[in-house]
XYZ file of C-alpha atoms in Angstrom:
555
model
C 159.359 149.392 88.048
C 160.515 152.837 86.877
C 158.589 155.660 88.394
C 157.340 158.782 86.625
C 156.414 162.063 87.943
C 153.425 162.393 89.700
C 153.133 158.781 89.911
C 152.297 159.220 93.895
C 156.201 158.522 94.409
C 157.700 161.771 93.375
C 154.729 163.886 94.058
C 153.356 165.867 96.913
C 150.941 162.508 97.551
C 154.195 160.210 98.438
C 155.374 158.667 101.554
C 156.489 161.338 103.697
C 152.599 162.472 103.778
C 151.341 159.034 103.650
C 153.477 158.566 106.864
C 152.416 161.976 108.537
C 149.041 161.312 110.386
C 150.464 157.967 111.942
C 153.985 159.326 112.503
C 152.736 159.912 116.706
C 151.764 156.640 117.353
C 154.740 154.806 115.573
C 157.064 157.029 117.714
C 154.740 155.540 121.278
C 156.585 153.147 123.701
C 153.003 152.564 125.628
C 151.838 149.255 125.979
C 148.026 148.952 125.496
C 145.721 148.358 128.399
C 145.406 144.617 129.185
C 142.742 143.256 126.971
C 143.238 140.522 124.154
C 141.992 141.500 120.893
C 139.237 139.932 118.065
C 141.617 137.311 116.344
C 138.719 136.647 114.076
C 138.839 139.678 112.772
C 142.115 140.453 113.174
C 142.684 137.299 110.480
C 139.996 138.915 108.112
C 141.495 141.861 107.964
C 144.997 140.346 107.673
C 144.592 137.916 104.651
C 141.908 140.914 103.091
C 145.198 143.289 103.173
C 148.034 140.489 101.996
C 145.437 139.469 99.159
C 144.972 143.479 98.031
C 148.834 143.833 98.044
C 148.667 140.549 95.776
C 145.958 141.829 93.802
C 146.967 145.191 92.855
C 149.909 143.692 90.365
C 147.548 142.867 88.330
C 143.562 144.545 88.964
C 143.024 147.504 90.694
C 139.052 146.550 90.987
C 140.254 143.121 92.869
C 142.719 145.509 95.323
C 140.049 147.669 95.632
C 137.179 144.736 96.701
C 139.645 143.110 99.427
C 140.813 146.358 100.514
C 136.670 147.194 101.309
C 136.520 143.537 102.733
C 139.250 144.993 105.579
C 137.650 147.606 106.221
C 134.741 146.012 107.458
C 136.222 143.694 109.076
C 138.692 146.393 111.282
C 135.161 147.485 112.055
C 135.079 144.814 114.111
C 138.706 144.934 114.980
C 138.734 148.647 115.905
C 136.654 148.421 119.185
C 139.476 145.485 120.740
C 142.298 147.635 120.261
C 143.256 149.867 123.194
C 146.055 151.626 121.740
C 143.730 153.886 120.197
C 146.951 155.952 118.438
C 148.126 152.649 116.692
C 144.139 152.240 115.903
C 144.092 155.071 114.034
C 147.101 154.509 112.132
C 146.046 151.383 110.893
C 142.638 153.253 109.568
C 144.874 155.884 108.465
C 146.716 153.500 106.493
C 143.544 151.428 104.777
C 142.186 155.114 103.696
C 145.649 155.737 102.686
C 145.793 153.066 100.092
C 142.449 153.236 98.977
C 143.459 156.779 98.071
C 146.342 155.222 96.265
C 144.312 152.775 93.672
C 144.543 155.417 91.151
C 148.259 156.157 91.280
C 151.083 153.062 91.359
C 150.566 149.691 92.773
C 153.440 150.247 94.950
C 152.216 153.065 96.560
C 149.020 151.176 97.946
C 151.199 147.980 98.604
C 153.403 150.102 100.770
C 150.061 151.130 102.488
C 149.502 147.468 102.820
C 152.865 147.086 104.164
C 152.432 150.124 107.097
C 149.322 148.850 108.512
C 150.332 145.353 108.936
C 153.174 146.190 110.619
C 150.797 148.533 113.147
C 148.777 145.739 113.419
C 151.352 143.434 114.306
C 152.248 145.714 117.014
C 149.093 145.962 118.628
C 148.842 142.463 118.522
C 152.346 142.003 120.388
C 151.922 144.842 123.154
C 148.047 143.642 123.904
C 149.600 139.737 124.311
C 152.450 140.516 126.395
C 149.832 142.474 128.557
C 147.593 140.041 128.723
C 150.265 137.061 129.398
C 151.231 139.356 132.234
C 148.089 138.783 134.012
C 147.132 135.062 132.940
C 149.518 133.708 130.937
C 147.817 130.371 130.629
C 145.402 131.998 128.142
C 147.405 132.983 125.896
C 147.619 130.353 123.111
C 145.532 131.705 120.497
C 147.221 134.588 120.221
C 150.879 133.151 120.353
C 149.512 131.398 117.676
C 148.408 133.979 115.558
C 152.061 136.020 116.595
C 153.982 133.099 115.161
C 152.287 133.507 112.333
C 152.666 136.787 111.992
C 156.077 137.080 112.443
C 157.019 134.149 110.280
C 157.931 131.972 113.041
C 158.997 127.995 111.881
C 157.210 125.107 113.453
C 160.324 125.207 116.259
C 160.219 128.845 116.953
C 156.200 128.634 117.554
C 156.665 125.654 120.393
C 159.370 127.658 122.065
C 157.841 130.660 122.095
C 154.702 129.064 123.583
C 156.708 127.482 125.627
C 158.395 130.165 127.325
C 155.326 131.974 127.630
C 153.735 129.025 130.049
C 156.758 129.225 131.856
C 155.966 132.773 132.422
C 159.426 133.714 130.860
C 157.848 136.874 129.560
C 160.861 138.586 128.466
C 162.403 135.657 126.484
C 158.983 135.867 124.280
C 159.509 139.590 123.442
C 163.133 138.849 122.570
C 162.457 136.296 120.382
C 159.461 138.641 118.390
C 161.646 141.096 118.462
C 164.951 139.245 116.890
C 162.274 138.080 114.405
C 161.100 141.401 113.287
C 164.946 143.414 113.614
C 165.946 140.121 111.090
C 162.754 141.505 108.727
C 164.378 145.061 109.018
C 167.920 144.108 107.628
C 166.435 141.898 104.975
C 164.779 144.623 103.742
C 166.614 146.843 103.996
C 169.465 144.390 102.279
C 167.153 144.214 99.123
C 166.627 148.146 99.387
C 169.022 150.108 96.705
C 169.431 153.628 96.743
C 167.416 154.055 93.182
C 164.010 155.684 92.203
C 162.109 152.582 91.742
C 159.224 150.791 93.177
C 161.079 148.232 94.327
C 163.550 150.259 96.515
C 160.048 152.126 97.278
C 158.465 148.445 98.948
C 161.678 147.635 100.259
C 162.084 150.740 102.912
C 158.341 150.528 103.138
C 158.715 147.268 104.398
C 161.555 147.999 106.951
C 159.728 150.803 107.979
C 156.567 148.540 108.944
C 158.430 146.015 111.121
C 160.698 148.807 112.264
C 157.665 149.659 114.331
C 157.474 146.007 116.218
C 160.948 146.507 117.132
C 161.694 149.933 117.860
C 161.873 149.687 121.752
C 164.200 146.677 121.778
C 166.696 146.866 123.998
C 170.011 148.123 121.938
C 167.656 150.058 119.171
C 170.060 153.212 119.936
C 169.170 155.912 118.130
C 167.232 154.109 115.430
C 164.016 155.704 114.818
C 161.366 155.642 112.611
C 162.063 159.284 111.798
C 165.003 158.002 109.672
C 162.762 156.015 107.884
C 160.700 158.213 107.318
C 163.496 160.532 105.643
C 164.910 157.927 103.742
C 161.807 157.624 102.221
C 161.230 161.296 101.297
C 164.688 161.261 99.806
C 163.754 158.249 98.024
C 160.534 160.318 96.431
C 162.492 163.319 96.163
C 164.674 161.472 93.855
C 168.141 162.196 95.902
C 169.941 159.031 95.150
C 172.924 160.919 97.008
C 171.397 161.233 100.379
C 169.410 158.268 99.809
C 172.373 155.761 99.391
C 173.655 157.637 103.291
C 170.505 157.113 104.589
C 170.574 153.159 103.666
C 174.217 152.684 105.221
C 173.196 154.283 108.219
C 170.022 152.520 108.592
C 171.718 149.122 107.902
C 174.114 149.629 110.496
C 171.909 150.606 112.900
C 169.759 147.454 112.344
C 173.230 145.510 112.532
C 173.841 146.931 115.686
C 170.605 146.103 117.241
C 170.896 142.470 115.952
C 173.854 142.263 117.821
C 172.270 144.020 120.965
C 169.684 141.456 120.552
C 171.832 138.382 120.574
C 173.971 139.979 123.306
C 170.398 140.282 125.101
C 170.194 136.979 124.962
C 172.022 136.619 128.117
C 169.780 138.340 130.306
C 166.761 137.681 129.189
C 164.784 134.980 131.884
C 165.930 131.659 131.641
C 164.141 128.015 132.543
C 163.638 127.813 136.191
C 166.534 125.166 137.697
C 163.963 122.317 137.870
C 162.956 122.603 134.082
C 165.686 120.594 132.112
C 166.998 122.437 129.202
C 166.588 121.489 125.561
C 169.827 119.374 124.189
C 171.802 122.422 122.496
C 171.034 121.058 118.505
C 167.827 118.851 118.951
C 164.838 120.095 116.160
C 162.609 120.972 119.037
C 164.673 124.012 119.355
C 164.052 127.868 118.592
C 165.986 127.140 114.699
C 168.661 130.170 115.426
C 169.182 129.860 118.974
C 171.624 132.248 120.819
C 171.654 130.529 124.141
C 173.311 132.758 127.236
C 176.602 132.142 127.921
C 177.754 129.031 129.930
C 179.506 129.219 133.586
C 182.793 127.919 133.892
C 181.874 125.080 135.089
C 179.589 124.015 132.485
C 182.556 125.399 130.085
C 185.258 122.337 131.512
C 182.432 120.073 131.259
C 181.665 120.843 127.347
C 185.595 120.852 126.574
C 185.637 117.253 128.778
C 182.976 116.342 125.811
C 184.432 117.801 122.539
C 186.604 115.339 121.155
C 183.750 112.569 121.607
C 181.014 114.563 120.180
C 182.569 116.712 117.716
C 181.277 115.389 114.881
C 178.028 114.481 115.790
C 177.652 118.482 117.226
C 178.798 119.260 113.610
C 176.267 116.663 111.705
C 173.742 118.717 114.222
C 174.807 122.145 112.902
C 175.034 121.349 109.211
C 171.037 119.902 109.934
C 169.873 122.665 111.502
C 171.303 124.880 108.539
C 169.436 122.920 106.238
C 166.403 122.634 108.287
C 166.460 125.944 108.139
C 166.928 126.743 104.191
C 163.461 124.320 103.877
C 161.426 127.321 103.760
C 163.449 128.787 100.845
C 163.365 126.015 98.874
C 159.964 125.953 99.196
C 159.179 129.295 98.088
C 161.577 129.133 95.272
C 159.740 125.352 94.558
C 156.633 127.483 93.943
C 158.046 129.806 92.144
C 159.419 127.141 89.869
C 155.662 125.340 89.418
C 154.120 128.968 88.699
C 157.100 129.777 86.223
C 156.713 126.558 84.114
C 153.206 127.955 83.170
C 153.701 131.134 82.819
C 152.341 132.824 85.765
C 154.311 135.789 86.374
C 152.575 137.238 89.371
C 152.649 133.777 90.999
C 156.500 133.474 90.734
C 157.008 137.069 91.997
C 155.083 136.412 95.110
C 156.929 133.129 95.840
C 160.172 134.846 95.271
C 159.270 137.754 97.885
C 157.987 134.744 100.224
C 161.862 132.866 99.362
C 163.410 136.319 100.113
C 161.280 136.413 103.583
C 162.112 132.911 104.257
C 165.952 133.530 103.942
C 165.814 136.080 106.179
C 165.031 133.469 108.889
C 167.719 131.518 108.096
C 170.267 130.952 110.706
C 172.781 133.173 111.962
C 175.802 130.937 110.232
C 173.781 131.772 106.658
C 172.858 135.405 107.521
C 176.570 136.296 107.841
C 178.168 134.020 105.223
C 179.336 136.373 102.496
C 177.226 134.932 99.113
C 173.779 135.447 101.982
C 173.645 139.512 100.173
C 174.214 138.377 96.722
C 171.112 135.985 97.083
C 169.129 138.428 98.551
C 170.197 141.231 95.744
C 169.348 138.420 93.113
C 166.264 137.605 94.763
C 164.896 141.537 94.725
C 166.052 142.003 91.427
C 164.459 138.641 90.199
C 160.939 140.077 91.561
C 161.565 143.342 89.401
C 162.405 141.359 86.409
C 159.891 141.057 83.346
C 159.047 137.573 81.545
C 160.703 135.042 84.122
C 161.301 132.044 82.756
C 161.975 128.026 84.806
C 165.730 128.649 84.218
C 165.807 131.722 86.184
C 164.408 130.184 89.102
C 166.787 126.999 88.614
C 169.451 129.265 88.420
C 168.185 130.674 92.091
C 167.918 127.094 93.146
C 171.394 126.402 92.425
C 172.772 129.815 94.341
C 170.797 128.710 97.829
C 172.348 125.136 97.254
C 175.532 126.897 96.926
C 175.358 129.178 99.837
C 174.240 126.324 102.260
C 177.373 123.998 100.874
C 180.052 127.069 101.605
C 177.977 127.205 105.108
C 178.229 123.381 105.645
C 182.104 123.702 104.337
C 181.011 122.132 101.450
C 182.943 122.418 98.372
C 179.944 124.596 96.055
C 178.917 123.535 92.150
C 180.783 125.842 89.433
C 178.108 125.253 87.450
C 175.486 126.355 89.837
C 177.830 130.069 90.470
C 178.067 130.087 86.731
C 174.392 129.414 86.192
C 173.731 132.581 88.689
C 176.079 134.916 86.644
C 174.371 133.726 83.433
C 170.807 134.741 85.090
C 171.977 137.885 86.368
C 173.203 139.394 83.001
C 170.687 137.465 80.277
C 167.334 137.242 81.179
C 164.450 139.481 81.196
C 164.115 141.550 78.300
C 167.615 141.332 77.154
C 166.898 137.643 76.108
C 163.527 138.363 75.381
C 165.241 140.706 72.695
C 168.249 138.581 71.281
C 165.919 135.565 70.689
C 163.525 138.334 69.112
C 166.422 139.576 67.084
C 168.117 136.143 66.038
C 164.369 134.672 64.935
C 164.017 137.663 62.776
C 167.208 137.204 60.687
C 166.675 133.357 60.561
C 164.619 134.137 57.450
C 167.742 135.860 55.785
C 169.387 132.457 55.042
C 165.929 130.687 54.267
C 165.019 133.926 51.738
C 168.159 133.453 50.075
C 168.198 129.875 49.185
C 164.554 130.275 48.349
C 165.494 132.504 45.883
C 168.842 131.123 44.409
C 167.585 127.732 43.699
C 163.052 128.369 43.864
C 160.793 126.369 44.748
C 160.909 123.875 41.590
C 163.626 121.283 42.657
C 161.640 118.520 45.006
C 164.856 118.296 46.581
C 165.881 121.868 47.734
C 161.917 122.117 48.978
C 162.977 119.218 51.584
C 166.174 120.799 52.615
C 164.173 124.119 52.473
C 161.462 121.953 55.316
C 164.090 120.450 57.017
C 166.313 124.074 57.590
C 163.022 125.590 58.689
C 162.659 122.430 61.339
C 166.094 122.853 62.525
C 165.327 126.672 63.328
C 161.765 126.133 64.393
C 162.678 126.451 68.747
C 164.725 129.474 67.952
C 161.954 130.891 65.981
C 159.271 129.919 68.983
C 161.189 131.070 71.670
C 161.876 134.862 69.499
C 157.815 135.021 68.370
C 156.419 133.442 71.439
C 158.723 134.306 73.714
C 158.563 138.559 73.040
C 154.956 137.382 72.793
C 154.774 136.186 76.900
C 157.338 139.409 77.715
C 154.239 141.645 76.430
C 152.136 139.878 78.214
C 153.017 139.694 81.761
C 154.377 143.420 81.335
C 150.939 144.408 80.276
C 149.421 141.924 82.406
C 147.423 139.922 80.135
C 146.850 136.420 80.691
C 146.501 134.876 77.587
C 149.784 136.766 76.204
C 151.447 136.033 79.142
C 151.007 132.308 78.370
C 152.517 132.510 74.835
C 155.771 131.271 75.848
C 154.139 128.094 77.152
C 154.428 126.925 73.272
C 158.307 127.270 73.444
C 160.281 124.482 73.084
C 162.084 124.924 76.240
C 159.689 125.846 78.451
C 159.480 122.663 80.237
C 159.810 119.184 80.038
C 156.968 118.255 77.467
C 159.207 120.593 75.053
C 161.949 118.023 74.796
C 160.313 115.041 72.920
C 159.087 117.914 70.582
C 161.874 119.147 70.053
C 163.285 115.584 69.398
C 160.700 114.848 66.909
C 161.186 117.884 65.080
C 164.492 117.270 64.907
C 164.234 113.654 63.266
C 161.794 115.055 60.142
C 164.628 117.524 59.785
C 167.088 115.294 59.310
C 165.103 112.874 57.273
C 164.343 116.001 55.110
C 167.529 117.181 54.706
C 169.356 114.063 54.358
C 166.577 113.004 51.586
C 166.887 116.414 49.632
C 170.992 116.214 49.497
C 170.480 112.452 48.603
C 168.623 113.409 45.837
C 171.095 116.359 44.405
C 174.310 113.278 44.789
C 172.237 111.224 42.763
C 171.711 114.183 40.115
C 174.970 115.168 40.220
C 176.302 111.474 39.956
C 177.857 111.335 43.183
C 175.812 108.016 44.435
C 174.063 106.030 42.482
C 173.979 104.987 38.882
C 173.607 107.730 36.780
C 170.499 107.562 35.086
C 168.858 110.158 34.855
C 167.468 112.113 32.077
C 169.951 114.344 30.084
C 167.629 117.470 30.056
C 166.867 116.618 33.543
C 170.883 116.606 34.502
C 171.070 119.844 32.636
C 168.212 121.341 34.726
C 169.541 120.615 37.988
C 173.312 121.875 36.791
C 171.550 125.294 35.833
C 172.245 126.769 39.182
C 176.153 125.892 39.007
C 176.769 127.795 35.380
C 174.941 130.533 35.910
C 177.383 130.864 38.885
């Protein structure tokens, strides 16, 4: 989205003073008093503020109602939370984007974004305290942090089970890994332009900045450079903004290496708890496991020509186990797209783009893992998105996982992506636009060379219009839908559900259309042979021959 002046992001109401009355408590190291906090309310108020930022694409009234639905239920939130500073930045941050209805959407879903993070650190200091003292009563709220941090089925069990096992410090790791790998996606997608989406992007890193930003290894990463970056970003200095990215991303880089070096010293299993085969599915999904003892290190080389391949099979499942929540997300995205529901497939895509960034390690550093994250941000900024966008995206994760299986990858798939990148949005919307218009040049002109009179040029006439008829759908309806989901109006939006190639129910359409064209053309130029003598016997009327030869002297 392109932002004007004194949209909220340029002017004196942008994100550096958004951030300023919650800048103390993001800064705290204190763990809260022990205590466990309202998970019934916490829930309200989370799934009031992830349907506002959902909402406010599309209907500030609807933001506005959910956004008043979290703010009674923090009400009942408030009282359970002891860090009172992170309290009153999450308050801060609901009056902060009820402020914001008037001005951009991304200004209150960056709101959105800065409270949830607070709240997800409240929510991890209070159940580390609280597994501290009794860490048998601590399910529902592992629960709720797997959740919240976007843990897979795997990472939930072994997070729950390290905290029975009292291995306290394993569970931070592994919420903390979690939320550093939500930082560098972020900022991945994050580009050092004036736009809303570069706007949610550092918003976003900024938010789970604040789970993570006493790891072990942060250095000195703090939020006050997030904080800058966004004032730079509002300020509209690209310059410094672009420096402030590079330094941010390799900060995060080198506290997701900290974090996997950390995973060395971190508590491990007691000596009488077997450990977990090293590639079974019951295991965290990205596992860095501390480092064996020589011992153990003869014994796996005694091992590796018998189990080589089956370790490998292991890997290459794991990978793919862990690309199931992309392909889910982009699955939706597809559904929503082949009706027309723009909102729909941008929200899937941020959830693919979220889901990647809890991909394994091997995927995370293969070189095409930025490319799909750049195509994924720019897909979400991208107006009238249509099912061969997100096919294209389909094809680019099915590439990346093949290259990180070493997998020979589909050329048509890369050139499907590079297609999608350049044409789509309203640069097709335009050329099909464009070419529908000047398909009435040629059916003008033989219109008015050879009229209406001749039954047989009226059939061609039919059939030429069939022939052109999914060009001129996809130029008429399709600028029609573009309109539409930029303005944000359903029934507009929809208009490019009567394209031909749309989805599959186009195709016999298309084919039928396609068959009276032919029979129409093929029964018009039928007819001229047979005037003309070509086929046939020649019987026809002598005035009637001279008629249809009228056209030819006058040339």
């Amino acid at each position: 989205m392109s932002v004007k002046p004194g949209s909220g992001l340029g002017g004196p109401r942008g994100w550096p003073k958004a951030f300023a009355p919650v800048a103390g408590p993001l800064l705290l190291a204190v763990l809260g008093t022990a205590g466990a906090q309202d998970l019934g309310a916490y829930n309200a108020v989370a799934r009031s503020l992830d349907a506002a930022y959902e909402a406010r694409n599309t209907s500030a009234a609807a933001a506005l109602t959910q956004l008043d639905r979290a703010s009674e239920a923090m009400k009942q939130l408030d009282p359970t939370l002891r860090n009172r500073q992170i309290a009153g930045g999450i308050s801060d941050a609901l009056t902060g984007a009820r402020a914001a209805l008037a001005r951009t959407p991304a200004e209150v879903q960056a709101q959105i974004l800065l409270a949830r993070g607070l709240m997800r650190r409240a929510l991890q200091d209070q159940t580390l305290t609280l597994l501290a003292g009794a860490s048998a009563n601590g399910d529902a709220q592992l629960r709720v942090l797997a959740r919240e941090f976007g843990l897979s089925a795997a990472g939930a069990q072994a997070l729950t089970a390290d905290a029975r096992a009292g291995r306290l410090e394993r569970v931070a790791w592994r919420l903390q890994r979690s939320a550093a790998q939500n930082v560098s996606a972020a900022l991945a997608a994050a580009r050092p332009v004036r736009s809303g989406a570069a706007y949610l992007n550092l918003a976003r890193a900024t938010g789970w900045f604040t789970v993570v930003q006493n790891a072990q290894g942060v250095g000195t990463l703090t939020v006050t450079q997030f904080t800058d970056a966004l004032g730079q970003l509002t300020a509209g200095d690209t310059a410094a903004l672009g420096q402030s990215l590079t330094a941010l991303r390799s900060g995060t880089a080198s506290l997701n290496r900290s974090l996997v070096t950390a995973a060395s010293t971190v508590s491990t299993p007691p000596p009488s708890t077997p450990l977990p085969p090293p590639a079974t599915p019951a295991a965290d999904p990205d596992p860095v496991d501390p480092a064996p003892t020589p011992a153990a290190q003869g014994s796996q080389g005694t091992q590796t020509g018998q189990n080589g391949a089956a370790l490998g099979g292991a890997a290459q499942s794991g990978t793919a186990q862990g690309m199931d929540g992309v392909y889910g997300a982009l699955g939706r995205a597809l559904n929503a797209a082949s009706h027309a529901d723009g909102p729909t497939v941008r929200t899937a895509l941020s959830a693919a783009n979220s889901a990647l960034a809890r991909t394994p390690e091997a995927v995370r550093s293969d070189s095409g893992y930025s490319d799909l994250v750049q195509d994924l941000t720019a897909a979400q900024d991208r107006q009238a998105l249509r099912p061969t966008d997100i096919q294209a995206l389909i094809g680019e994760v099915g590439n990346l996982e093949r290259r990180v299986a070493g997998e020979p990858v589909s050329a048509l798939n890369a050139a499907s992506a590079g297609v999608a990148r350049s044409f789509g949005g309203w640069l097709r919307v335009g050329i099909f636009a464009l070419l529908a218009l000047l398909a009435f040049v040629p059916l003008y002109l033989l219109n008015l060379a050879f009229g209406g009179r001749n039954t047989y040029w009226r059939a061609i006439a039919g059939g030429l219009v069939l022939l052109l008829l999914p060009l001129l759908l996809e130029g008429l309806m399709g600028l029609l839908g573009a309109i539409g989901d930029a303005a944000g109006v359903g029934f507009l939006r929809s208009a490019t559900n009567f394209t031909l190639t749309q989805g599959a129910y186009g195709l016999p359409l298309w084919a039928l259309t396609s068959a009276l064209a032919i029979g129409l053309t093929a029964f018009g130029f039928r007819g001229l042979c047979e005037q003309f003598g070509l086929i046939g016997k020649h019987t026809v009327a002598e005035n009637a021959t001279h008629q249809s030869l009228d056209w030819d002297e006058e040339v």
